[in-house]
GROMACS .gro file of C-alpha atoms in nm:
model
  144
    1MET     CA    1   7.976  10.946   6.451
    2THR     CA    2   7.851  10.589   6.479
    3ASN     CA    3   7.543  10.489   6.670
    4GLU     CA    4   7.774  10.308   6.931
    5SER     CA    5   7.978  10.639   6.992
    6ARG     CA    6   7.647  10.847   7.017
    7LYS     CA    7   7.513  10.593   7.284
    8ASP     CA    8   7.842  10.609   7.477
    9ALA     CA    9   7.834  10.994   7.477
   10TYR     CA   10   7.474  11.008   7.576
   11ASP     CA   11   7.545  10.752   7.860
   12ALA     CA   12   7.843  10.957   7.983
   13ARG     CA   13   7.626  11.280   7.975
   14ALA     CA   14   7.346  11.096   8.168
   15ALA     CA   15   7.590  10.978   8.440
   16LEU     CA   16   7.733  11.322   8.474
   17VAL     CA   17   7.396  11.488   8.511
   18SER     CA   18   7.281  11.226   8.756
   19GLY     CA   19   7.592  11.292   8.965
   20LEU     CA   20   7.557  11.657   8.961
   21LEU     CA   21   7.187  11.632   9.054
   22LEU     CA   22   7.276  11.401   9.341
   23ALA     CA   23   7.546  11.640   9.477
   24ALA     CA   24   7.304  11.934   9.453
   25ILE     CA   25   7.033  11.748   9.646
   26VAL     CA   26   7.290  11.655   9.914
   27THR     CA   27   7.412  12.006   9.934
   28VAL     CA   28   7.064  12.159   9.961
   29SER     CA   29   6.936  11.913  10.213
   30GLY     CA   30   7.244  11.947  10.433
   31GLY     CA   31   7.229  12.322  10.395
   32PHE     CA   32   6.859  12.334  10.502
   33THR     CA   33   6.947  12.109  10.812
   34ILE     CA   34   7.217  12.359  10.917
   35LEU     CA   35   7.008  12.661  10.822
   36SER     CA   36   6.721  12.560  11.044
   37ALA     CA   37   6.927  12.613  11.353
   38HIS     CA   38   6.915  12.912  11.596
   39PRO     CA   39   7.241  12.986  11.771
   40GLY     CA   40   7.203  13.016  12.139
   41ALA     CA   41   7.357  13.253  12.379
   42PHE     CA   42   7.708  13.116  12.435
   43GLY     CA   43   7.919  13.426  12.548
   44ASP     CA   44   7.966  13.357  12.911
   45ARG     CA   45   8.269  13.589  12.911
   46VAL     CA   46   8.055  13.899  12.849
   47ALA     CA   47   8.036  13.958  13.229
   48ALA     CA   48   8.400  14.070  13.225
   49GLY     CA   49   8.308  14.332  12.968
   50LYS     CA   50   8.630  14.248  12.761
   51VAL     CA   51   8.464  14.065  12.476
   52SER     CA   52   8.356  14.222  12.145
   53LEU     CA   53   8.029  14.129  11.981
   54THR     CA   54   8.209  13.962  11.698
   55GLU     CA   55   8.373  13.729  11.936
   56ILE     CA   56   8.040  13.638  12.095
   57ARG     CA   57   7.894  13.572  11.759
   58ARG     CA   58   8.179  13.352  11.657
   59GLU     CA   59   8.128  13.148  11.970
   60ALA     CA   60   7.748  13.131  11.909
   61TYR     CA   61   7.798  13.024  11.545
   62CYS     CA   62   8.049  12.760  11.629
   63ALA     CA   63   7.827  12.622  11.916
   64ASP     CA   64   7.528  12.625  11.681
   65ALA     CA   65   7.726  12.437  11.410
   66VAL     CA   66   7.828  12.172  11.671
   67LYS     CA   67   7.463  12.129  11.782
   68ARG     CA   68   7.349  12.087  11.418
   69LEU     CA   69   7.625  11.848  11.319
   70ALA     CA   70   7.602  11.641  11.648
   71PRO     CA   71   7.240  11.653  11.740
   72GLY     CA   72   7.294  11.474  12.078
   73ALA     CA   73   7.584  11.708  12.184
   74VAL     CA   74   7.578  11.781  12.557
   75ASN     CA   75   7.797  11.993  12.784
   76ILE     CA   76   7.911  12.233  12.502
   77GLN     CA   77   8.192  12.441  12.652
   78LEU     CA   78   8.431  12.697  12.503
   79ALA     CA   79   8.787  12.585  12.543
   80GLU     CA   80   9.089  12.817  12.532
   81SER     CA   81   9.115  12.953  12.172
   82PRO     CA   82   9.462  13.005  12.031
   83ASP     CA   83   9.373  13.332  11.841
   84ALA     CA   84   9.097  13.577  11.787
   85ASN     CA   85   8.970  13.404  11.469
   86THR     CA   86   8.957  13.054  11.610
   87ARG     CA   87   8.715  12.891  11.856
   88ILE     CA   88   8.760  12.565  12.014
   89ILE     CA   89   8.462  12.391  12.177
   90ARG     CA   90   8.457  12.078  12.387
   91PHE     CA   91   8.139  11.869  12.401
   92GLY     CA   92   8.014  11.532  12.501
   93PRO     CA   93   7.948  11.368  12.834
   94ASP     CA   94   8.313  11.399  12.947
   95GLY     CA   95   8.421  11.682  12.711
   96ALA     CA   96   8.622  11.431  12.497
   97ASN     CA   97   8.501  11.567  12.162
   98ILE     CA   98   8.659  11.870  12.019
   99ALA     CA   99   8.531  12.114  11.751
  100ARG     CA  100   8.755  12.373  11.598
  101CYS     CA  101   8.598  12.667  11.407
  102GLU     CA  102   8.841  12.895  11.216
  103PHE     CA  103   8.686  13.216  11.090
  104LEU     CA  104   8.840  13.445  10.828
  105ALA     CA  105   8.957  13.786  10.943
  106GLU     CA  106   8.669  14.043  10.909
  107ALA     CA  107   8.929  14.294  10.751
  108GLN     CA  108   8.979  14.038  10.478
  109THR     CA  109   8.610  13.944  10.402
  110GLY     CA  110   8.412  14.239  10.539
  111ASP     CA  111   8.177  14.023  10.732
  112LEU     CA  112   8.170  13.711  10.955
  113ARG     CA  113   8.277  13.410  10.756
  114MET     CA  114   8.388  13.057  10.867
  115GLY     CA  115   8.687  12.935  10.670
  116LYS     CA  116   8.744  12.585  10.817
  117MET     CA  117   8.581  12.356  11.074
  118SER     CA  118   8.687  12.031  11.210
  119VAL     CA  119   8.527  11.791  11.461
  120ASN     CA  120   8.764  11.555  11.633
  121GLN     CA  121   9.040  11.646  11.388
  122LYS     CA  122   8.819  11.541  11.087
  123ARG     CA  123   8.781  11.839  10.848
  124LEU     CA  124   8.433  11.921  10.731
  125HIS     CA  125   8.367  11.936  10.358
  126ARG     CA  126   8.361  12.277  10.182
  127GLN     CA  127   7.986  12.239  10.117
  128VAL     CA  128   7.910  12.209  10.492
  129ILE     CA  129   8.113  12.526  10.556
  130ASP     CA  130   7.922  12.696  10.286
  131ALA     CA  131   7.595  12.598  10.447
  132ILE     CA  132   7.713  12.725  10.791
  133ASN     CA  133   7.816  13.063  10.617
  134MET     CA  134   7.468  13.086  10.456
  135ARG     CA  135   7.313  13.038  10.798
  136ILE     CA  136   7.541  13.313  10.936
  137ASP     CA  137   7.431  13.538  10.650
  138VAL     CA  138   7.063  13.479  10.730
  139LEU     CA  139   7.107  13.537  11.099
  140GLU     CA  140   7.321  13.850  11.040
  141TYR     CA  141   7.050  13.989  10.794
  142ARG     CA  142   6.775  13.931  11.051
  143ARG     CA  143   6.985  14.118  11.314
  144GLY     CA  144   7.038  14.410  11.083
   0.00000   0.00000   0.00000
């Protein structure tokens, strides 16, 4: 192996390590931002007595994620959800912004897990979803 090829291999390794370190920093800092949130009470439909605790938690975690991702979000309201595992939330001054939170079926995972989330039809990166799921784990642990 020549000195030139050694230097190229070293430069490639250094670039890879730098990229991985940057990705880890972004993931951790974003995760801590989301993890610092406290979901608020958001289950207005409880009065009817027809909503399960899991449904209320899904609404709370989706609303919490919206508040963390859009710090100035106002008028957060639950919109009609197409199924039990999906929550659609409208927010903004005129309710023009839409967040869609898709949770995995509890029978499939054994606990509350968000599978996908999009805001205004822009899908969030997997690392953000992982940070939201870590926050859910922390809050569920505190409840237990």
